[in-house]
Amino acid sequence: MAEQRRHFSAADIPGFGLTAMAVFVALYLPIVTLVVYSFNASASVAEWGGLSLDWYRKAAGNAEVLNATANSLIIASLAALFSTTLATLAALGTTRRAPFRGMTAVYAAINQPLMVPEIVTAVALLVVTAALKQATGYTGLGYLVMAHTAFCIPFAYLPIRARLEGMDLSFETAAADLYASDWQVFRHVTLPLLLPGILAGAMLAFVTSLDDVVITEFIKSPGQDTLPTYMLGQLRRAMTPDVNAISSMLMGVTILMLFAFFLLTRKKA
Amino acid sequence: MSTLTSERAADTHGIAVQQVVKAFGAGSAAIRALDGVSVDIRQGEFFTLLGPSGCGKTTLLRLIAGFEMPTSGAILLDGADISALPPNRRPVNTVFQSYALFPHLSVAENIGFGLKMMGRSRTEVADRVARMLALIQLEPMASRRITQLSGGQQQRVALARALAPQPKVLLLDEPLSALDAKLRKEMQAELKRLQQETGITFVFVTHDQEEALTMSDRIAVMSAGHIQQVGTPREVYTRPVNRFVASFVGETNFISGEGGADGVRLGNGAVLPVSGAPNGPVTVAIRPEHLMLCASADQGAMAAVVERTVYSGTDTHCHLKLAGGGTLTARLPTLVSGEIGLSVGDKVHVRPTPGAVQLLAD
Amino acid sequence: MAGASDILTIRSTRRAWALVTPALIVLALAAIGPLLVVLVYSFLTAGEYGGVEWTFSTDGWFKVLFERDIFDDTLTLADAHLTIFWRSVSLSLVTTVLTFLAGFPTAWFIATRAPQQRAFWLFLITIPFWTNLLVRTFAINQVIRNEGLLNTALLSLGVISQPLQMTYTQGALLIGMVYVYLPLMVLPLYAALERFDPRLLEAGYDLYASRWQVLTRIILPISRPGIVAGSILVFVPCLGAYVTPRILGGGKMMMLGNFIELQFGQGRNWPLGAALSIVLLVIVTLALLVYVRTLSRENRHG
């Protein structure tokens, strides 16, 4: 009984596992390098000057960076708040019901920001805001908040809709049977059940807004840099490791949000 | 259940499963799905692996198909060891439980898939597909998509697809379980007809004992990774070797007693006539339909009281409480009126028909 | 008045419209409406210092493909524009193919893991997917630029004596785009492969197919909707890419996105920029239509 036994697995395709490993290495090598070198005391990738938080300190001491951080957080928070509110209402109107005339068009409109290339939306908003700024004289963050709210709607909408579709109408029916008014049904049944979806939607909207470069770059007024547009400006010049530090922090926020998102949308066992 | 030596196996036609062990997992956590199974399946027979879920019957089928490799032991086909061959190099085809028909191909393309993979000419493939479609009586469906077929039609396409390459062995993994009762009966007859027409060895897996009894030439009853008994349906039903086989195939009354020269003496003093009973405690089995009710206590009939009757169409199950303790179930043919002329509380006498008492090994 | 139909008023059409209208207003103001303005601008005359003058002109559209000689008014095809179009389309196509070649085995690998492990591998793809595009471009740039990781490593190993010039080349752009858009390919492929019935593979092997035949005749045809979805998801943003070519192409290797921006900046030709945007939008819409048609065909066939 010493013959060699070959393993057979229908799902194995030669080379696929190896390619996948190569892909994971290739995906992570640049990101990990970037994070590691944000802690490098030396300014060059060529040499490791020891562990240091200098670049984080330098970034934190830079007034432009602080201003950009504040702008990013204000815009992302407001855009997440508004887009999630709008998306929640839209999801309540488009799920768990028979299709109504124009529902396909509503879907198309909600998902439109996902389908149009960012550069086209950016140009379109540039044209409109330039005219509005000239006509009204208002140059505040309002334009950015409005634009971010619009393109965050589909990101907020998707998890809320997914959650709603998994929710049985029988809960609402039961509540109504127990003398709850429409508002009470929504307040005490629908909303609490929907909350994980709403929070997940808000996270995605926040991250999407925080990451935007192109649209912000086109419609910002002077002094309205967000972190990404500030970085884009820096990249044009010599690259300094404090950009590494900012990048690492942005990534950290994204990963935290993703963890929260997964916990919120995880199916209960 | 004999284990063949390699020399003898070399000139044997059919499948020889020799001391096969299949363990899943590793080390102490390993689970032995098959624990030293040996069985010979003759060429051209309709062979059924029967057992409850988890008994290892599907694992054995997958080992013969080549989807799994045995941990130890060998599987021989016409005397040649095929244990290490991948499934695409074995002259064995499978009808899957869920059919596994390719959703992106038409009925004809599904049936011709195997021949195409073997590199057969276009005309040969077309010719064989046409004959297969005729065999399963689905000629008008040739260009249909799989999703446009009913469950029964899908079943027949799966069968034609597996038969088209003319395998030496056809493996069927509970192929009828997804069909409703009526269609199932039709397909049972259809399968039997196809097997007789093609002369191909069928290895059929099922947990349905009735299906196994009606279709098979021989049956292997499996439990807990072991083969309990191999035999014709008649042998398995009338001469079960142990308690598991007796209870899994059909209904049975189990009775414990003391073995002796005259038979098996029960607790209530009655003696059941059975030859060859060893001295000491033994278990015997009697099928409910082999119990007769009689008016008086002649020839060792036992006194009992009717506890409950359950009507099931052609028969009525009559649950009896024996005078000295213990219960028995008798199956009595129903009268035209749908009655058996008994009611709860009636005092009766019951005795087994001659030769009905089976001595069990454990 | 608390009837059973009353409490489920989410079902009434009027309420549905009331609920979706606020979102539609914001989208109309900040996403859909401005596109119409762009269409209008493409038919206006370019202002001398940017912006537009409100006189009708087809010049913007004309200049998408042609240039008029200043001296003798002859028409010639605008070679520079064609180069940029060609580069955008060809780079996007090659990027799509390369991300597929790398992404399919990856998606297959994840889909064939044990269910508990799948979430982990999927999360590894999701992190780069959601990481800022700029950060990822920056990260890959650090690897391939002259003073970057790759050159430093090769120099110290003595493989090369001069740093390889990789940035500002077509190759760099390609590497960058494949790196940046790979997660967009893997996720839809995974979604399609996750539902793949492994019995179909066994049926294929059972019917004498080799591994290659199982791949090309069973796996790939069945996962076609996922392949189309992934390809569209990569191709569309590639075509409109702005950040990646700007950083890795350094102004020399412009793509359509950068070219459009140029018209609104130094080019000072808003109508041309507007016309180019519409062209891009039309190409993207066509690609999406192909996708929708493929999907509906799959659905018809089941």
Short mmCIF file of C-alpha atoms in Angstrom, two decimals, chain B residues 108-358:
data_model
loop_
_atom_site.label_atom_id
_atom_site.label_comp_id
_atom_site.label_asym_id
_atom_site.label_seq_id
_atom_site.Cartn_x
_atom_site.Cartn_y
_atom_site.Cartn_z
CA ALA B 108 -28.29 18.87 -26.44
CA GLU B 109 -25.03 20.61 -25.48
CA ASN B 110 -25.32 19.20 -21.97
CA ILE B 111 -25.82 15.67 -23.25
CA GLY B 112 -22.96 15.99 -25.75
CA PHE B 113 -20.55 17.59 -23.26
CA GLY B 114 -18.69 14.44 -22.24
CA LEU B 115 -18.22 13.18 -25.82
CA LYS B 116 -17.00 16.63 -26.88
CA MET B 117 -14.46 16.64 -24.05
CA MET B 118 -13.28 13.20 -25.18
CA GLY B 119 -12.57 14.74 -28.56
CA ARG B 120 -15.19 12.82 -30.53
CA SER B 121 -16.10 14.10 -33.97
CA ARG B 122 -18.95 16.52 -34.40
CA THR B 123 -21.06 14.01 -36.31
CA GLU B 124 -20.51 11.31 -33.73
CA VAL B 125 -21.52 13.67 -30.94
CA ALA B 126 -24.63 14.81 -32.82
CA ASP B 127 -25.56 11.22 -33.59
CA ARG B 128 -25.20 10.03 -30.00
CA VAL B 129 -27.05 13.07 -28.63
CA ALA B 130 -29.94 12.32 -30.97
CA ARG B 131 -30.07 8.71 -29.80
CA MET B 132 -29.91 9.79 -26.16
CA LEU B 133 -32.74 12.29 -26.68
CA ALA B 134 -34.79 9.49 -28.19
CA LEU B 135 -33.95 7.22 -25.29
CA ILE B 136 -35.23 9.74 -22.74
CA GLN B 137 -38.06 10.84 -25.04
CA LEU B 138 -37.12 14.52 -25.04
CA GLU B 139 -36.37 15.05 -28.76
CA PRO B 140 -38.39 18.30 -29.04
CA MET B 141 -36.41 19.84 -26.14
CA ALA B 142 -32.95 19.57 -27.74
CA SER B 143 -32.30 23.29 -28.02
CA ARG B 144 -34.06 24.32 -24.80
CA ARG B 145 -32.19 25.89 -21.94
CA ILE B 146 -31.93 23.85 -18.77
CA THR B 147 -33.96 26.40 -16.80
CA GLN B 148 -36.89 25.90 -19.18
CA LEU B 149 -37.28 22.26 -18.17
CA SER B 150 -39.37 20.73 -15.42
CA GLY B 151 -37.74 18.80 -12.60
CA GLY B 152 -38.54 15.45 -14.19
CA GLN B 153 -37.16 16.57 -17.55
CA GLN B 154 -33.97 17.84 -15.92
CA GLN B 155 -33.64 14.48 -14.25
CA ARG B 156 -33.84 12.69 -17.59
CA VAL B 157 -31.31 15.06 -19.19
CA ALA B 158 -28.89 14.43 -16.32
CA LEU B 159 -29.33 10.72 -16.94
CA ALA B 160 -28.79 11.06 -20.70
CA ARG B 161 -25.72 13.25 -20.13
CA ALA B 162 -24.13 10.63 -17.90
CA LEU B 163 -25.05 7.75 -20.22
CA ALA B 164 -23.96 9.43 -23.46
CA PRO B 165 -20.21 8.66 -23.09
CA GLN B 166 -21.16 4.97 -22.59
CA PRO B 167 -19.44 4.58 -19.23
CA LYS B 168 -18.68 1.18 -17.73
CA VAL B 169 -20.37 2.28 -14.53
CA LEU B 170 -23.13 4.81 -13.89
CA LEU B 171 -23.25 6.33 -10.41
CA LEU B 172 -26.54 7.80 -9.20
CA ASP B 173 -26.54 9.94 -6.07
CA GLU B 174 -30.13 10.01 -4.77
CA PRO B 175 -31.27 11.19 -8.18
CA LEU B 176 -34.97 10.89 -7.42
CA SER B 177 -35.04 12.73 -4.10
CA ALA B 178 -36.10 16.05 -5.64
CA LEU B 179 -39.11 14.59 -7.43
CA ASP B 180 -42.65 14.29 -6.14
CA ALA B 181 -44.01 10.84 -5.24
CA LYS B 182 -45.81 10.12 -8.51
CA LEU B 183 -42.96 11.21 -10.78
CA ARG B 184 -40.63 9.27 -8.59
CA LYS B 185 -42.46 6.03 -9.24
CA GLU B 186 -42.33 6.68 -12.99
CA MET B 187 -38.64 7.46 -12.89
CA GLN B 188 -37.92 4.31 -10.88
CA ALA B 189 -39.42 2.25 -13.68
CA GLU B 190 -37.62 4.35 -16.28
CA LEU B 191 -34.26 3.89 -14.56
CA LYS B 192 -34.75 0.15 -14.33
CA ARG B 193 -35.67 0.02 -18.03
CA LEU B 194 -32.59 2.07 -19.04
CA GLN B 195 -30.33 -0.13 -16.94
CA GLN B 196 -31.68 -3.28 -18.56
CA GLU B 197 -31.50 -1.80 -22.08
CA THR B 198 -27.94 -0.49 -21.76
CA GLY B 199 -26.53 -3.28 -19.62
CA ILE B 200 -24.37 -0.73 -17.79
CA THR B 201 -23.52 -1.30 -14.13
CA PHE B 202 -25.63 1.08 -12.03
CA VAL B 203 -24.51 2.05 -8.54
CA PHE B 204 -27.45 3.77 -6.90
CA VAL B 205 -27.37 5.66 -3.62
CA THR B 206 -30.56 6.14 -1.64
CA HIS B 207 -31.89 6.38 1.89
CA ASP B 208 -35.31 5.15 0.76
CA GLN B 209 -35.58 1.45 1.58
CA GLU B 210 -38.66 0.95 -0.56
CA GLU B 211 -36.85 2.41 -3.59
CA ALA B 212 -33.89 0.15 -2.91
CA LEU B 213 -36.05 -2.97 -2.58
CA THR B 214 -38.04 -2.40 -5.76
CA MET B 215 -35.17 -1.43 -8.08
CA SER B 216 -32.03 -3.29 -7.08
CA ASP B 217 -30.44 -6.55 -8.09
CA ARG B 218 -28.41 -6.37 -4.90
CA ILE B 219 -28.31 -4.00 -1.97
CA ALA B 220 -25.52 -3.02 0.42
CA VAL B 221 -26.95 -1.69 3.67
CA MET B 222 -24.56 0.80 5.22
CA SER B 223 -24.29 2.40 8.63
CA ALA B 224 -21.59 4.39 10.43
CA GLY B 225 -18.94 3.90 7.74
CA HIS B 226 -19.41 0.14 7.52
CA ILE B 227 -21.31 -2.17 5.21
CA GLN B 228 -23.74 -4.13 7.40
CA GLN B 229 -25.08 -6.55 4.84
CA VAL B 230 -24.91 -7.25 1.12
CA GLY B 231 -27.60 -9.27 -0.58
CA THR B 232 -30.58 -9.40 -2.89
CA PRO B 233 -33.60 -7.35 -1.77
CA ARG B 234 -35.26 -10.59 -0.69
CA GLU B 235 -32.27 -11.65 1.41
CA VAL B 236 -31.89 -8.28 3.04
CA TYR B 237 -35.56 -8.08 3.89
CA THR B 238 -36.19 -11.64 4.98
CA ARG B 239 -32.78 -12.46 6.48
CA PRO B 240 -31.45 -9.28 8.08
CA VAL B 241 -28.14 -10.08 9.77
CA ASN B 242 -28.47 -7.59 12.60
CA ARG B 243 -30.72 -5.25 14.42
CA PHE B 244 -29.72 -2.22 12.29
CA VAL B 245 -30.58 -3.90 8.99
CA ALA B 246 -33.81 -5.30 10.37
CA SER B 247 -34.96 -1.91 11.61
CA PHE B 248 -33.74 0.16 8.66
CA VAL B 249 -35.23 -2.08 5.97
CA GLY B 250 -38.92 -2.35 6.68
CA GLU B 251 -40.69 -2.42 10.04
CA THR B 252 -39.85 -5.00 12.65
CA ASN B 253 -40.79 -6.18 16.12
CA PHE B 254 -37.73 -6.85 18.26
CA ILE B 255 -38.17 -9.35 21.05
CA SER B 256 -35.59 -10.30 23.68
CA GLY B 257 -35.55 -13.72 25.26
CA GLU B 258 -33.51 -16.71 26.41
CA GLY B 259 -32.10 -18.99 23.74
CA GLY B 260 -32.49 -22.75 24.14
CA ALA B 261 -32.79 -26.03 22.25
CA ASP B 262 -36.52 -25.57 21.61
CA GLY B 263 -36.33 -21.94 20.55
CA VAL B 264 -36.42 -18.61 22.28
CA ARG B 265 -38.25 -18.40 25.59
CA LEU B 266 -39.85 -15.01 26.28
CA GLY B 267 -40.41 -13.34 29.63
CA ASN B 268 -44.11 -14.25 29.55
CA GLY B 269 -43.26 -17.93 29.25
CA ALA B 270 -44.13 -18.27 25.55
CA VAL B 271 -41.60 -20.04 23.32
CA LEU B 272 -40.95 -18.77 19.80
CA PRO B 273 -39.92 -21.58 17.44
CA VAL B 274 -36.51 -20.83 15.93
CA SER B 275 -33.70 -23.22 15.24
CA GLY B 276 -30.04 -22.67 16.05
CA ALA B 277 -30.57 -20.25 18.90
CA PRO B 278 -27.54 -20.17 21.21
CA ASN B 279 -27.99 -20.54 24.93
CA GLY B 280 -28.27 -17.22 26.72
CA PRO B 281 -29.95 -13.89 25.99
CA VAL B 282 -30.82 -13.32 22.31
CA THR B 283 -32.87 -10.93 20.19
CA VAL B 284 -35.24 -12.04 17.48
CA ALA B 285 -37.10 -10.04 14.85
CA ILE B 286 -40.59 -10.61 13.47
CA ARG B 287 -42.07 -8.51 10.66
CA PRO B 288 -45.54 -7.10 11.54
CA GLU B 289 -47.10 -8.77 8.48
CA HIS B 290 -45.83 -12.16 9.69
CA LEU B 291 -47.93 -12.03 12.83
CA MET B 292 -51.30 -13.72 12.81
CA LEU B 293 -54.20 -13.20 15.16
CA CYS B 294 -56.09 -16.25 16.28
CA ALA B 295 -59.00 -16.83 18.59
CA SER B 296 -57.51 -19.41 20.91
CA ALA B 297 -54.19 -20.15 22.56
CA ASP B 298 -53.22 -23.00 20.26
CA GLN B 299 -49.63 -23.73 19.15
CA GLY B 300 -47.86 -21.25 21.39
CA ALA B 301 -50.04 -18.23 20.55
CA MET B 302 -49.63 -15.44 23.07
CA ALA B 303 -52.48 -13.63 24.77
CA ALA B 304 -52.62 -9.91 24.11
CA VAL B 305 -54.90 -6.87 24.32
CA VAL B 306 -55.50 -4.49 21.40
CA GLU B 307 -54.06 -1.15 22.46
CA ARG B 308 -54.45 0.95 19.33
CA THR B 309 -55.20 0.50 15.64
CA VAL B 310 -53.81 2.73 12.89
CA TYR B 311 -55.51 2.63 9.51
CA SER B 312 -53.18 3.04 6.51
CA GLY B 313 -55.23 2.08 3.47
CA THR B 314 -54.47 -1.47 2.42
CA ASP B 315 -53.39 -2.44 5.92
CA THR B 316 -54.16 -1.61 9.49
CA HIS B 317 -51.42 -1.57 12.10
CA CYS B 318 -52.57 -3.21 15.25
CA HIS B 319 -50.58 -2.41 18.40
CA LEU B 320 -50.82 -5.22 20.91
CA LYS B 321 -49.93 -5.40 24.58
CA LEU B 322 -48.74 -8.88 25.53
CA ALA B 323 -50.15 -10.50 28.61
CA GLY B 324 -46.79 -11.02 30.30
CA GLY B 325 -45.41 -7.60 29.36
CA GLY B 326 -43.97 -6.22 26.11
CA THR B 327 -45.65 -4.96 22.94
CA LEU B 328 -45.96 -6.18 19.36
CA THR B 329 -47.21 -4.57 16.18
CA ALA B 330 -49.11 -6.70 13.71
CA ARG B 331 -50.03 -5.63 10.17
CA LEU B 332 -53.42 -6.92 9.18
CA PRO B 333 -55.05 -6.71 5.75
CA THR B 334 -57.98 -4.34 5.73
CA LEU B 335 -61.45 -5.66 4.95
CA VAL B 336 -63.61 -4.21 2.18
CA SER B 337 -65.38 -2.08 4.75
CA GLY B 338 -62.04 -0.57 5.80
CA GLU B 339 -62.27 -2.35 9.14
CA ILE B 340 -60.35 -5.26 10.62
CA GLY B 341 -63.08 -6.30 12.98
CA LEU B 342 -61.18 -5.35 16.12
CA SER B 343 -61.54 -2.56 18.57
CA VAL B 344 -59.41 -1.23 21.38
CA GLY B 345 -59.53 -3.41 24.47
CA ASP B 346 -60.32 -6.65 22.59
CA LYS B 347 -58.57 -9.72 23.92
CA VAL B 348 -56.80 -11.65 21.18
CA HIS B 349 -54.12 -14.28 20.65
CA VAL B 350 -51.13 -13.68 18.38
CA ARG B 351 -48.51 -15.96 16.86
CA PRO B 352 -45.82 -15.72 14.16
CA THR B 353 -46.29 -17.53 10.84
CA PRO B 354 -43.93 -20.48 10.42
CA GLY B 355 -40.32 -19.46 9.68
CA ALA B 356 -41.01 -15.79 10.40
CA VAL B 357 -38.85 -15.50 13.49
CA GLN B 358 -35.37 -14.21 12.65
#
